[in-house]
Short mmCIF file of C-alpha atoms and ligand atoms in Angstrom, two decimals:
data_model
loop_
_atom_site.label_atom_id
_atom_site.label_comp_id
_atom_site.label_asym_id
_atom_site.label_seq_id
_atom_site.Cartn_x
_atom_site.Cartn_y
_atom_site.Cartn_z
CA UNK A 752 -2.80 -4.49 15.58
CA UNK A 753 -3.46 -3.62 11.77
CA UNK A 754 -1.35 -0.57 11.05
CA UNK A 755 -3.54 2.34 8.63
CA UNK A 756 -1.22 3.46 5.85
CA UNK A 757 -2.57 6.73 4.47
CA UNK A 758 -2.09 6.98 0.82
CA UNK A 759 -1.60 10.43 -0.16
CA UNK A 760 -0.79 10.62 -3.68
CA UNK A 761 -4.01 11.91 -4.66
CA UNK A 762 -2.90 15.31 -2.30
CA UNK A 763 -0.70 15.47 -4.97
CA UNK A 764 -2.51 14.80 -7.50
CA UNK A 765 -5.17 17.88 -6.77
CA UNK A 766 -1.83 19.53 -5.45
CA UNK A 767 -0.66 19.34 -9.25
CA UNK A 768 -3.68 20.78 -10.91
CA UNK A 769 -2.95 24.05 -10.33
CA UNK A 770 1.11 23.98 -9.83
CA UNK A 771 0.87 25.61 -6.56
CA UNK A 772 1.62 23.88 -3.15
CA UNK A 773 -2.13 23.89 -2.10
CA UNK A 774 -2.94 21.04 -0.70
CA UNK A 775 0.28 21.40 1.01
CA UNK A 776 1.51 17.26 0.61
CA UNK A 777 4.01 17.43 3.40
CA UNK A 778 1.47 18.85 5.88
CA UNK A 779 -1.23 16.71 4.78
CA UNK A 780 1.42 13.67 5.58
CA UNK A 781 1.95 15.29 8.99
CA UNK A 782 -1.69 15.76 9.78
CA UNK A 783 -2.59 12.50 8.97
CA UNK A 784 -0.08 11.10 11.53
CA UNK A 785 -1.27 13.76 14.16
CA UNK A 786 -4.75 12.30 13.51
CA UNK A 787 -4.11 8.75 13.93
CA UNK A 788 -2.25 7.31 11.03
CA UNK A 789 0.58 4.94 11.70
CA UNK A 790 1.84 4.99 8.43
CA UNK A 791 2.49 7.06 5.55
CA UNK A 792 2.16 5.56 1.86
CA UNK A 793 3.42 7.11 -1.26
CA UNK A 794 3.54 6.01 -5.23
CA UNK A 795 6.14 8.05 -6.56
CA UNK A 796 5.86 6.77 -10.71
CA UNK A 797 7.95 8.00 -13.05
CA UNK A 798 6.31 10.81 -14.86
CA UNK A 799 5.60 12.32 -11.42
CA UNK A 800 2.12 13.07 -12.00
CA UNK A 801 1.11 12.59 -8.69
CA UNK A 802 4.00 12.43 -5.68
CA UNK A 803 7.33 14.09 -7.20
CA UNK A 804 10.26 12.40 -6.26
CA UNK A 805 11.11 15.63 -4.36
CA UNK A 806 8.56 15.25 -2.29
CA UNK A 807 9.41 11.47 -0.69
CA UNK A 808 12.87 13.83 0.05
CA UNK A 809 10.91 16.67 1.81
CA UNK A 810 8.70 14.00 3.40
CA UNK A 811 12.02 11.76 4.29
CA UNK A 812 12.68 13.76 7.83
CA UNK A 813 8.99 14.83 8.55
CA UNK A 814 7.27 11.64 8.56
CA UNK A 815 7.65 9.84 12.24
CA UNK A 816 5.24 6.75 11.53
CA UNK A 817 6.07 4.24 9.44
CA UNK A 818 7.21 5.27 5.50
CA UNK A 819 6.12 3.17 2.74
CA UNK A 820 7.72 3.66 -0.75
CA UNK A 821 5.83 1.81 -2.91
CA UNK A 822 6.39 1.48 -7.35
CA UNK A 823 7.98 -0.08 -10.08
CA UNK A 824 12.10 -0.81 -9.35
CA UNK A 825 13.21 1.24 -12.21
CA UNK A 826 16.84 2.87 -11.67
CA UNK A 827 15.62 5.60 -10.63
CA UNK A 828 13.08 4.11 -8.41
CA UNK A 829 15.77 2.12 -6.37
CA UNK A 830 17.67 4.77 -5.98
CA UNK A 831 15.38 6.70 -4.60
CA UNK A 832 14.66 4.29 -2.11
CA UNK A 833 18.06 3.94 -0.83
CA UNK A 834 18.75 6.78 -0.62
CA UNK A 835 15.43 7.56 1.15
CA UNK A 836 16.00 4.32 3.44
CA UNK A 837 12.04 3.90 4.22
CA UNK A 838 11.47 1.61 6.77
CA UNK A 839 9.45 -0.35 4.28
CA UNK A 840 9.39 -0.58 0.10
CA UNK A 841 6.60 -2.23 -1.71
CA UNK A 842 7.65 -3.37 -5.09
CA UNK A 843 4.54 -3.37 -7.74
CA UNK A 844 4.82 -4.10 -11.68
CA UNK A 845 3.23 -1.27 -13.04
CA UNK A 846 4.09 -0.62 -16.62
CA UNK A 847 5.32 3.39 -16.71
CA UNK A 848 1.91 5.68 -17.79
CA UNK A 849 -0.53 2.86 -15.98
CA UNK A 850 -3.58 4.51 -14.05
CA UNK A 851 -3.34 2.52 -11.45
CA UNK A 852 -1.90 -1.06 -10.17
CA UNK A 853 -3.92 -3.24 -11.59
CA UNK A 854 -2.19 -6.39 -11.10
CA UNK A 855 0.31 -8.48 -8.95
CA UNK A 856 3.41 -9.45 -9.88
CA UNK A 857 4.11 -12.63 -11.60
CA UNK A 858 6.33 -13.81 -8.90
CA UNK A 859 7.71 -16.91 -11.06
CA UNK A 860 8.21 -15.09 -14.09
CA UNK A 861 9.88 -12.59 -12.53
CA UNK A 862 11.54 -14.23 -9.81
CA UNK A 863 15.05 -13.33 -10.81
CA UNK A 864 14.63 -9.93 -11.44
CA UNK A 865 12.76 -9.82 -7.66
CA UNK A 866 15.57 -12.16 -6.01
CA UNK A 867 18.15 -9.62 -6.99
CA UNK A 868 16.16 -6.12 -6.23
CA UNK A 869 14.97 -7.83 -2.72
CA UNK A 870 18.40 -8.43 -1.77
CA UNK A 871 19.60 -5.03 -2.66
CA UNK A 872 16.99 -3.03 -0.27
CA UNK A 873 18.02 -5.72 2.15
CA UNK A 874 21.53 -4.62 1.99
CA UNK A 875 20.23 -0.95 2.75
CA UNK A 876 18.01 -2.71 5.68
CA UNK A 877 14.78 -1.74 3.94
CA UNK A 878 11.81 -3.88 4.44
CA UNK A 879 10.65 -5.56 1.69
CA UNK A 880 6.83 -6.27 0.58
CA UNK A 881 5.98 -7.29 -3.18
CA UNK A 882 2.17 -6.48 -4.25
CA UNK A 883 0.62 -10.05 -5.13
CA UNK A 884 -2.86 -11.31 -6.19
CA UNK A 885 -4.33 -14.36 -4.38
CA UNK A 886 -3.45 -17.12 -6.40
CA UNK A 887 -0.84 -20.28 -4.54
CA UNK A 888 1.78 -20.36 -7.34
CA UNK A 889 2.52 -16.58 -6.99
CA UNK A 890 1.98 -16.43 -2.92
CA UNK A 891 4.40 -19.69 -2.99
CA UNK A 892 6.74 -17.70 -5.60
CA UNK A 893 6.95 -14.49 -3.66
CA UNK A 894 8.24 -16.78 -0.75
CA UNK A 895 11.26 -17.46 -2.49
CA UNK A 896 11.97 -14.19 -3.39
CA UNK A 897 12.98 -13.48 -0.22
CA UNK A 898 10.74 -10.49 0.34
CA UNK A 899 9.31 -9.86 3.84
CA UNK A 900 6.35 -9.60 3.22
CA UNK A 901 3.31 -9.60 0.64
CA UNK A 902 0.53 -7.02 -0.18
CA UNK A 903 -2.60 -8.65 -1.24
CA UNK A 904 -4.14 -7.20 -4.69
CA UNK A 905 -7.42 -6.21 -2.96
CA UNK A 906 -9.58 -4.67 -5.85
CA UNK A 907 -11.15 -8.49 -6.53
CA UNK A 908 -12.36 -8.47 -3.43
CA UNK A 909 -13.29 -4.91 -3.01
CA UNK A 910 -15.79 -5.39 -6.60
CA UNK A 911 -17.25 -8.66 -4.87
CA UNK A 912 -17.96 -7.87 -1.65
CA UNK A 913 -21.57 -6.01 -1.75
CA UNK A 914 -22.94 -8.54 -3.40
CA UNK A 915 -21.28 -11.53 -1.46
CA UNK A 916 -18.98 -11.04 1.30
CA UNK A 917 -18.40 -14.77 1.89
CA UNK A 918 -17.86 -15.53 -1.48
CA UNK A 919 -15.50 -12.28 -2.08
CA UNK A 920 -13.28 -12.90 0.85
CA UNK A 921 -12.86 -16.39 0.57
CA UNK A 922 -9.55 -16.63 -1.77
CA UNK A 923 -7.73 -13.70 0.43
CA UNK A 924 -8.21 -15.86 3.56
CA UNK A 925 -6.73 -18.79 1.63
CA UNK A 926 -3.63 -16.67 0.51
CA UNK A 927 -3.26 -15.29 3.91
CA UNK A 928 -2.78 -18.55 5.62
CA UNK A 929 -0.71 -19.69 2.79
CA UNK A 930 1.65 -16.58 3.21
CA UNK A 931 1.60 -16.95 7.19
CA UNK A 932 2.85 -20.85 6.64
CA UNK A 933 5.14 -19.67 4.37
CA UNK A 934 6.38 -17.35 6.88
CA UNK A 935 5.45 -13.72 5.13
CA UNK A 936 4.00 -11.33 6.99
CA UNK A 937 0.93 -9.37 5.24
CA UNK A 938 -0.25 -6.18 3.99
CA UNK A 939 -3.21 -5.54 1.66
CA UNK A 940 -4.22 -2.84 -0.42
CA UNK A 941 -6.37 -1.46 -3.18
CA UNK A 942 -9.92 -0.17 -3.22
CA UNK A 943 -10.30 -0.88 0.26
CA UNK A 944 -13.00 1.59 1.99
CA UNK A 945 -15.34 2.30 5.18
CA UNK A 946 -17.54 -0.70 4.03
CA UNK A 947 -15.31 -3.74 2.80
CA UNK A 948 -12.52 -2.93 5.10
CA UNK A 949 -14.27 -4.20 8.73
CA UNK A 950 -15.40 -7.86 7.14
CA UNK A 951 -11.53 -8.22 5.65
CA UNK A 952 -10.31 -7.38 8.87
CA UNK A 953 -12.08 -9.69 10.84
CA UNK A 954 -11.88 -12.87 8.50
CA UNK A 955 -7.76 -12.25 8.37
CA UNK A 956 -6.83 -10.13 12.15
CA UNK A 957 -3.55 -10.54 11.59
CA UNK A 958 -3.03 -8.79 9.25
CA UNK A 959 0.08 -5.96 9.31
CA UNK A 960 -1.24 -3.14 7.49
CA UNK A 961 -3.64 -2.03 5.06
CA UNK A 962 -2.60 1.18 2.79
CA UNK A 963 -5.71 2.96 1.84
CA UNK A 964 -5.80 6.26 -0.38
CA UNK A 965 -8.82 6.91 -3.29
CA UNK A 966 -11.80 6.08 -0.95
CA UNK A 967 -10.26 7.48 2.29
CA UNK A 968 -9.49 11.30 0.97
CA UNK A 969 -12.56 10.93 -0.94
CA UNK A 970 -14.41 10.43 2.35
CA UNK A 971 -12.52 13.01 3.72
CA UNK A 972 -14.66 15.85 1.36
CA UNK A 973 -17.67 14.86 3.20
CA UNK A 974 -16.46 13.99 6.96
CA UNK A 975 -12.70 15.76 6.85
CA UNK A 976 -9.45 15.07 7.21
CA UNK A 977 -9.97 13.97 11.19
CA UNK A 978 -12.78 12.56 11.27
CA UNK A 979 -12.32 10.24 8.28
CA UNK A 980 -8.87 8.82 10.06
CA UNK A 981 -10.30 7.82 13.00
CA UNK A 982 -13.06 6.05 11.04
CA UNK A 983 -10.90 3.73 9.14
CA UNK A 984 -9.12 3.52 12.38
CA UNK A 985 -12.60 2.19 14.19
CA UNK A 986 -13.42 -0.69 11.26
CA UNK A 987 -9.60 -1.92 12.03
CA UNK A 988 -10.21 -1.96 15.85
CA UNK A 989 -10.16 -5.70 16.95
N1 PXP B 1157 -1.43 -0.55 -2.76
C1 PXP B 1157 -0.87 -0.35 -3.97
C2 PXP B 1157 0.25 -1.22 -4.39
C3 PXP B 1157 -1.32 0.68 -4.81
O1 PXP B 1157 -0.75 0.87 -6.01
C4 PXP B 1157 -2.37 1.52 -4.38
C5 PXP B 1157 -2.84 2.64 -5.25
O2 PXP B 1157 -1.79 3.54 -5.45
C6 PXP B 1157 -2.93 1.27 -3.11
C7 PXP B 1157 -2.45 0.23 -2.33
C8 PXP B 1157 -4.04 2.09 -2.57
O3 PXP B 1157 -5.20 1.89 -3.33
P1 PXP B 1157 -6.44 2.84 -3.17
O4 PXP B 1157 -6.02 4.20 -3.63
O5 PXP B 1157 -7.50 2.23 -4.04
O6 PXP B 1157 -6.81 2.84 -1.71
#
């Protein structure tokens, strides 16, 4: 089964237009697992425009699915995350002030700096995914990292797909066998929506979880917060 990771930082993000607590994040979190979800995603960065690093605390004890802490491993990041204990972190290099990820990491040129942060969530028995785009050398690199697992980059192959499916899902496919003979388990992420997500889903079923958050709450304005769930929730059935 492919787990659905609700991203919520953008019920922050409308949250933080008007400084109230409307949307209210932590019930939004808790809806979305009492509508299906089986996971709970959130991007804390560090200039908290979005999700506040007081509300992964507040969302710590309420969230029953599976958490997912995902950002940059500043300080402050990791020790958010320890303290936190998620049952799953997923590392991405995001320069501070970026929109959004736009990129993998560069698992070779980095590899040091990922060896030694991997092994410290390990210590805390945190799960361990790194954010990765398709290509061998960094799906080969990530391996030795000694992450868990790896979360395919998926905007390439979200901008591809309506105009050739094939042709767009062909790389991820090679990555995801790659990663399974390497022995990483796999997540994928990033402009993923009701129309791309069925085709990536079939062409790699085993898949462990996609985290989906812009195109999901945006659906949710037209077909609510229920509804839309159990949507994404159909175009992962097997
Ligand atoms: N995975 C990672 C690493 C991300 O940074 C994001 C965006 O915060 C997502 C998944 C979700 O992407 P989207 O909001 O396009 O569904």
């Amino acid at each position: 089964m492919t787990k659905l990771s609700v991203n919520i930082n953008k019920i922050a993000t409308l949250r933080n237009a008007r400084g109230g607590n409307v949307p209210d994040v932590q019930k939004v979190a808790v809806d979305c697992e009492l509508f299906g979800a089986q996971g709970i995603t959130v991007h804390p960065r560090p200039d908290e425009r979005h999700i506040r690093y007081r509300d992964v605390e507040l969302l710590k004890p309420l969230v029953t699915t599976e958490f997912n802490i995902e950002g940059y491993p500043s300080e402050s990041f990791i020790s958010l995350v320890k303290g936190i204990k998620p049952h799953q972190v997923t590392l991405v290099p995001d320069p501070p002030g970026v929109l959004t990820s736009s990129a993998g990491w560069n698992t070779l040129e980095h590899h040091d700096f990922l060896v030694e942060v991997i092994g410290e969530f390990k210590k805390h028995g945190i799960r361990t995914s790194i954010f990765v785009g398709t290509e061998k050398e960094m799906i080969e690199g990530a391996a030795k990292t000694g992450c868990d697992r790896v979360e395919l980059y998926t905007e390439p192959y979200a901008t591809q797909y309506p105009n050739d499916p094939e042709g767009a899902i062909e790389p991820f496919v090679k990555a995801a066998e790659l990663a399974r003979e390497l022995g990483l388990d796999l997540n994928a992420g990033h402009d993923l929506d009701l129309h791309n997500l069925r085709w990536f889903k079939q062409q790699i079923p085993w898949i462990k979880e996609v985290s989906i958050g812009h195109a999901l709450i945006s659906d949710a304005l037209y077909y609510g917060l229920q509804n839309t769930i159990q949507m994404y929730l159909r175009q992962l059935r097997d």
